[in-house]
Coordinates of C-alpha atoms in Angstrom, one line a residue:
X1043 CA -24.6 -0.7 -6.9
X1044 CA -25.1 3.1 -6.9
X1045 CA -22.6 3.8 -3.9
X1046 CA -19.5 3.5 -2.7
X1047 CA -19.5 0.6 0.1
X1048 CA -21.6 -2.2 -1.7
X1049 CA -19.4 -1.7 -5.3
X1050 CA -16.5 -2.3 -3.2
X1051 CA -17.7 -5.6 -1.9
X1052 CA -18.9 -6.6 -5.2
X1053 CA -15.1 -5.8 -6.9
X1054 CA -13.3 -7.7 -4.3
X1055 CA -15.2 -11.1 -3.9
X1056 CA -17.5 -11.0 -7.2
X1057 CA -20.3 -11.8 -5.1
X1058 CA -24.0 -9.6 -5.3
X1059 CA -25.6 -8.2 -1.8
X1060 CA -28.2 -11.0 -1.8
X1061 CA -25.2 -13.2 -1.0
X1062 CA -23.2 -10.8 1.0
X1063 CA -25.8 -8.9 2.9
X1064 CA -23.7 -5.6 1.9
X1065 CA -26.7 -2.9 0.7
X1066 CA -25.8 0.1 1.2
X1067 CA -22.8 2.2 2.9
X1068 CA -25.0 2.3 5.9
X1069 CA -27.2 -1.4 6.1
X1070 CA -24.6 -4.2 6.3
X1071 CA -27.2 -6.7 6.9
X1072 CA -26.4 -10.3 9.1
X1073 CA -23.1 -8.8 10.4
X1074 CA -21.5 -8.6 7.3
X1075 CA -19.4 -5.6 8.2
X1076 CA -17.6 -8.2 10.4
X1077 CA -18.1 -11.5 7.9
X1078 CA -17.7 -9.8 4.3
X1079 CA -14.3 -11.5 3.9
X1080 CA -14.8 -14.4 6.2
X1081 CA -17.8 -16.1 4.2
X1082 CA -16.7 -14.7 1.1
X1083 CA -13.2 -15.0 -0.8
X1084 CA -11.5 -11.7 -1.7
X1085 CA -9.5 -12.1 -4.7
X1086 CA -6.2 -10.6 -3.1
X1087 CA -6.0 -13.2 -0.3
X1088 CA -6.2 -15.6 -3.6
X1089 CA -3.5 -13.7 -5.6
X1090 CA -1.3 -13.6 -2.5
X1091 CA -2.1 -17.5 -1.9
X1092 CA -0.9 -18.2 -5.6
X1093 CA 2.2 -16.5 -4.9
X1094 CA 1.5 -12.8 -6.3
X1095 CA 2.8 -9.6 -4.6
X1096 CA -0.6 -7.4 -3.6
X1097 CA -0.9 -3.7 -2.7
X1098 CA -3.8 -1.6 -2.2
X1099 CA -4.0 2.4 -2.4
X1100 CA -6.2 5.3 -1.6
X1101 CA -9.5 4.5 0.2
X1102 CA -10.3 1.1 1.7
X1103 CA -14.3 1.5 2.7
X1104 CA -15.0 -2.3 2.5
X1105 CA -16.2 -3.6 6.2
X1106 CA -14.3 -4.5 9.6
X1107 CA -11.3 -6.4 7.8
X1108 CA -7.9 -4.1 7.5
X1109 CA -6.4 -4.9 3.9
X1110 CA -3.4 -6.4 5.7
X1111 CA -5.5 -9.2 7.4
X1112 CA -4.8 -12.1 6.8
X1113 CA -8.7 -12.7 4.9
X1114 CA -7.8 -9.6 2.6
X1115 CA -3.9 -10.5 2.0
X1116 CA -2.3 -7.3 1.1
X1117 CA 1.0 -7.3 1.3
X1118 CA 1.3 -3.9 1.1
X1119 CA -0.2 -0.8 1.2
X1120 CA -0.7 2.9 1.7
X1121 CA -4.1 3.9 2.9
X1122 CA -5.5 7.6 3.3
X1123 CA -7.6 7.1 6.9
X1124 CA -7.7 9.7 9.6
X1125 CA -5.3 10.8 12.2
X1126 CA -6.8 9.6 15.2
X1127 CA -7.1 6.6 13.3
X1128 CA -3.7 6.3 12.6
X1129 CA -2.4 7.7 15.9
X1130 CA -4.5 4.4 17.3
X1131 CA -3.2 2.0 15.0
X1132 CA 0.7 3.3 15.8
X1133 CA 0.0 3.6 19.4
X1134 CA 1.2 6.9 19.8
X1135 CA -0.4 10.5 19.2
X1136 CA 1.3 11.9 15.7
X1137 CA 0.2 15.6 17.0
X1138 CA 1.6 15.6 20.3
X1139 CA 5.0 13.8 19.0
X1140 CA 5.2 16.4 16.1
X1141 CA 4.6 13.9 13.5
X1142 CA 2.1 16.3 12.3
X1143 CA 1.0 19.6 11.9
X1144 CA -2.0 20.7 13.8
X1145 CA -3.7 22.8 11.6
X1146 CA -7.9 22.6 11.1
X1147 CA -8.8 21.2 7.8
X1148 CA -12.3 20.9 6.6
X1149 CA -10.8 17.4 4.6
X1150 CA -7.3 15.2 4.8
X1151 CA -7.6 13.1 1.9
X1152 CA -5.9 15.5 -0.5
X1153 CA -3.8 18.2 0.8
X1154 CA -1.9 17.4 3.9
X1155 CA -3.1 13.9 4.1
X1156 CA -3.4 11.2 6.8
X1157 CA -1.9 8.4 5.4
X1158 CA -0.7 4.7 6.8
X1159 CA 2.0 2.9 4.5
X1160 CA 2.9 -0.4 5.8
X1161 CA 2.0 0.4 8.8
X1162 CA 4.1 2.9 9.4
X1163 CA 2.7 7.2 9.2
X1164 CA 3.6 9.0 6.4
X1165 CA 5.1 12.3 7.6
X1166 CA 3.6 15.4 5.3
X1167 CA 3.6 19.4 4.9
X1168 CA 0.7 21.5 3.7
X1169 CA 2.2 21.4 0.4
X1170 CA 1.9 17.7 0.0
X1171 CA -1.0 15.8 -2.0
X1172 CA -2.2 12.7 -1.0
X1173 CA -3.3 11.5 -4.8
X1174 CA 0.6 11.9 -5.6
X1175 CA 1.8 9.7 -2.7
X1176 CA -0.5 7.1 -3.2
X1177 CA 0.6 7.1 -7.2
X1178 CA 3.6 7.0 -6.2
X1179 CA 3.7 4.1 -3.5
X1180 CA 1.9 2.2 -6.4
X1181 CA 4.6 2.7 -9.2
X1182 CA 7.4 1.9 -6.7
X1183 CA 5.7 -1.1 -6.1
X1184 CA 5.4 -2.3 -9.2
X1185 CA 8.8 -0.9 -10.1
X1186 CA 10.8 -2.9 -7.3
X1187 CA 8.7 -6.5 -8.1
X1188 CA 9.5 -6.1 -12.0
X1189 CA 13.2 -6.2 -10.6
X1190 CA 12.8 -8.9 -8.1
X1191 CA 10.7 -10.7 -11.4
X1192 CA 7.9 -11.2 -8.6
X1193 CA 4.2 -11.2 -10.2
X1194 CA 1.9 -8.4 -8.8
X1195 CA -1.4 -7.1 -8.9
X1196 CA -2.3 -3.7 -7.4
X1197 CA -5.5 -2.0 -6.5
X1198 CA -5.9 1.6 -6.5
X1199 CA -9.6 2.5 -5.0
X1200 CA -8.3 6.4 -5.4
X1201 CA -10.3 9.0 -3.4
X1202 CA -10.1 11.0 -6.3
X1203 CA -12.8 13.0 -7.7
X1204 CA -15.1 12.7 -4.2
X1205 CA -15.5 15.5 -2.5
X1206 CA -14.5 17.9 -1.3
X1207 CA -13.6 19.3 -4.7
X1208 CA -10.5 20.9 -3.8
X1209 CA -7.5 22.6 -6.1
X1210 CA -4.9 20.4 -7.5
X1211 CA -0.9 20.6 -7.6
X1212 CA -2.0 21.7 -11.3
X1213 CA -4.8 24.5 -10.7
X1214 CA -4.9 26.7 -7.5
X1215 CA -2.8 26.7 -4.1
X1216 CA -2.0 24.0 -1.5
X1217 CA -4.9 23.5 1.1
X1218 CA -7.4 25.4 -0.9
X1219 CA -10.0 22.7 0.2
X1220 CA -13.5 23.8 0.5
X1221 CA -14.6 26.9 -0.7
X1222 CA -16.2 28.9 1.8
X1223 CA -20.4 29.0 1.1
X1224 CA -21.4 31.9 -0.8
X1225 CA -23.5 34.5 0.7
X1226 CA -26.6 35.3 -0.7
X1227 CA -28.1 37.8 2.0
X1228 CA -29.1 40.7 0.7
X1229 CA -29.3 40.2 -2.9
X1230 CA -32.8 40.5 -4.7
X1231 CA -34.0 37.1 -6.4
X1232 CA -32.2 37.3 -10.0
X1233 CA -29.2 38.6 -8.1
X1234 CA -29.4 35.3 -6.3
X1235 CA -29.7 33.0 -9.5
X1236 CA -26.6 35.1 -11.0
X1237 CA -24.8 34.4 -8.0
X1238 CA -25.9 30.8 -7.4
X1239 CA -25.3 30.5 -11.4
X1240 CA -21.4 31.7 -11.0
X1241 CA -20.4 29.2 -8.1
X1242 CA -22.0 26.7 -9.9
X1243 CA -19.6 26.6 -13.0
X1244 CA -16.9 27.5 -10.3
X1245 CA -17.5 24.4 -8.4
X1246 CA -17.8 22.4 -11.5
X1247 CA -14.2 23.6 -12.7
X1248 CA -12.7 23.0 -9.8
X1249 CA -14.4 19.1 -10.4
X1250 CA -13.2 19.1 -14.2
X1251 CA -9.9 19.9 -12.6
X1252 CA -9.9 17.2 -10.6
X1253 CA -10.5 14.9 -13.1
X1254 CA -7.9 16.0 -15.7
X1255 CA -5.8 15.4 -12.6
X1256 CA -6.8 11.8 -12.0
X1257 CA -6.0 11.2 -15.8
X1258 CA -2.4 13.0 -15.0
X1259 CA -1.6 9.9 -12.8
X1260 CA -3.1 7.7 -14.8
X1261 CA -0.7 9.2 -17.7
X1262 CA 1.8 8.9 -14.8
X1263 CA 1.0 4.8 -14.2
X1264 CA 0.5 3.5 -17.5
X1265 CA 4.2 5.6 -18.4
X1266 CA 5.4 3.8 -15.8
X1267 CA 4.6 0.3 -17.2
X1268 CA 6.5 1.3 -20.4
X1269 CA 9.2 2.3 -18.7
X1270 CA 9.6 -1.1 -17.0
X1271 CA 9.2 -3.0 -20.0
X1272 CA 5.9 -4.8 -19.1
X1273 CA 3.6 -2.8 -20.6
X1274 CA 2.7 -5.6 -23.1
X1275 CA 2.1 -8.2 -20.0
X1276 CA 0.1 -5.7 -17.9
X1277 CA -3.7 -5.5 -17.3
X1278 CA -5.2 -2.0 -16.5
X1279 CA -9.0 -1.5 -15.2
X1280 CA -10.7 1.6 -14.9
X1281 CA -13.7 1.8 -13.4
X1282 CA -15.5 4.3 -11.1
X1283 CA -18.0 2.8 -8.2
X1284 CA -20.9 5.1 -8.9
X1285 CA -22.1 8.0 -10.5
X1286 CA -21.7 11.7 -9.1
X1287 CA -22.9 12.2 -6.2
X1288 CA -24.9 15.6 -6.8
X1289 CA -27.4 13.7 -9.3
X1290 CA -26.8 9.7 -9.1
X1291 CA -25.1 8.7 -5.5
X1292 CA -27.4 5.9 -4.0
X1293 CA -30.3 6.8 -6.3
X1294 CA -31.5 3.6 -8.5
X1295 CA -31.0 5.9 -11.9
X1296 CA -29.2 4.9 -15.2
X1297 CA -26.5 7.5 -14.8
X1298 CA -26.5 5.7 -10.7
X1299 CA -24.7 2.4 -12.2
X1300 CA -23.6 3.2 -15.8
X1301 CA -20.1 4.2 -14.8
X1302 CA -16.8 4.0 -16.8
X1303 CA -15.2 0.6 -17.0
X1304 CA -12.5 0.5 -19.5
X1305 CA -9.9 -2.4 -19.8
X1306 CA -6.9 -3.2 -21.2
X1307 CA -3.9 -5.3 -21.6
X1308 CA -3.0 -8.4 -23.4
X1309 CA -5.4 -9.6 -26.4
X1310 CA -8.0 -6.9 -25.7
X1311 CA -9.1 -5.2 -28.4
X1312 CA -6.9 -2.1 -28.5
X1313 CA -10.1 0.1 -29.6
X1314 CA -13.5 -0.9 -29.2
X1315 CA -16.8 -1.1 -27.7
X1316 CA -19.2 -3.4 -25.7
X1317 CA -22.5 -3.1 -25.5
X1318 CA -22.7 -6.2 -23.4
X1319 CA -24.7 -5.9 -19.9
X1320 CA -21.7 -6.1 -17.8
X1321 CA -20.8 -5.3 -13.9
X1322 CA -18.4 -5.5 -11.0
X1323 CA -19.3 -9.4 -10.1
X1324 CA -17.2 -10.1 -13.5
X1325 CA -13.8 -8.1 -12.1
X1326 CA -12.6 -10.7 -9.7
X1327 CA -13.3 -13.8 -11.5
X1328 CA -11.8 -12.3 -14.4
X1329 CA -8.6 -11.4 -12.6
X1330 CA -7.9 -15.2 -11.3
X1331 CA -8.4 -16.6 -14.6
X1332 CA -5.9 -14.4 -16.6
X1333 CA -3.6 -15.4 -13.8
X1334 CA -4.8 -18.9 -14.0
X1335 CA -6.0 -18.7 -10.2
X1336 CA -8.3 -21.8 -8.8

């Protein structure tokens, strides 16, 4: 699918929106907002089941079902959500106890972030950055099941690059989030289409930027699994849910669904190309039979 909600749905039970009546981020047809992972298997409850350590980081987006119920089966987890989300789910108000700053922000997912770890409120200044807690939660993870020798399977749905396109702890300052609209009153028509030309390539750096930082954490994860020895008995899938959002987002376009889906791991081909049609539905399947999951 071209957008966010549906590819979700399709990684986590392998099953198309004819069967699970999830279309689009807004048409959850036959209350499948509420039934998505009652009707359906999700491949984590499965993992967990068969006696696997699960965790899930970043951005959930995948109908009614927490990932710690018992239908998704994550075991742990460190999700970016909202504050009175959070304050909700804690059952106590995180500004008025001090937990938190409360500062205006156009967007929390990066700097300053809201985020719930095992169901407990992650306490953060305006300097931190929500993509290196979450990489973070996810390497300690794996690092403290490799020393318990306890199987495990992660899933990092990371809210990088989606707008806002903010600076990074590499490029620009803390809570530099969303550049302010520029102002085009005034200016004569080609002094509008130099302007407009300018904070174009400025908002696409700030985009490239965000993406060389994605690939810093990747760097970051895949170091990680050398470090703990199990880099040769570790599968890694990269994969994006749908193209960007300015040109491709929800539009039925090539560049909508061809997204990046690389793999790798143990007798994969350490270089090469398919040009086999493939798609989400093939991800959770494929994950039970490496770990020879009914």
């Amino acid at each position: 699918p071209a957008i966010c909600g549906p590819s979700r749905a399709l990684i986590m039970t392998g099953k198309y929106s004819t069967t699970t009546g999830v279309y689009h981020n807004g048409v959850w047809l036959n209350n499948s907002r509420q039934t998505l992972f009652t009707k359906q298997h999700s491949w984590s409850k499965l993992f967990k089941e068969a006696g696997y350590e699960t965790a899930l980081a970043g951005k959930w987006h995948c109908g009614a079902n927490s990932p710690w119920d018992k239908e998704l089966g994550f075991t742990e987890f460190c999700e970016w959500m909202g504050p009175s989300k959070i304050s909700a789910h804690i059952g106590q108000d995180i500004y008025k106890t001090g937990l938190r700053k409360n500062i205006k922000q156009s967007d929390n997912r990066y700097w300053h972030p809201g985020i719930l770890q095992n169901h407990k409120y992650v306490e953060v200044d305006t300097t931190d950055f929500g993509p290196d807690i979450r990489c973070d939660f996810i390497m300690d993870f794996m690092e403290r099941n490799v020393k318990a020798d306890k199987p495990f399977i992660a899933y990092w749905p990371t809210v990088i690059p989606h707008g806002p396109y903010t600076s990074t702890p590499h490029h620009g300052e803390p809570m530099d989030i969303q550049p302010k609209k520029i102002d085009l009153k005034g200016l004569t028509g080609d002094e509008k289409k130099a302007a407009q030309k300018k904070n174009d390539e400025y908002m696409h750096q700030r985009f490239t930027h965000l993406i060389e930082y994605m690939d810093f954490l990747l760097g970051k994860l895949m170091d990680k699994t050398e470090e703990l020895g199990i880099a040769d008995n570790t599968y890694i899938i990269f994969c994006a849910d749908n193209g960007t959002a300015s040109t491709a987002k929800n539009r039925g376009v090539e560049r909508g669904v061809h997204v990046p889906y690389l793999i790798m791991g143990p007798e994969v081909k350490k270089r090469g190309i398919s040009n086999e049609l493939t798609d989400f539905s093939d991800i959770a399947p494929t994950l039970l039979d490496i770990a020879g999951i009914e």
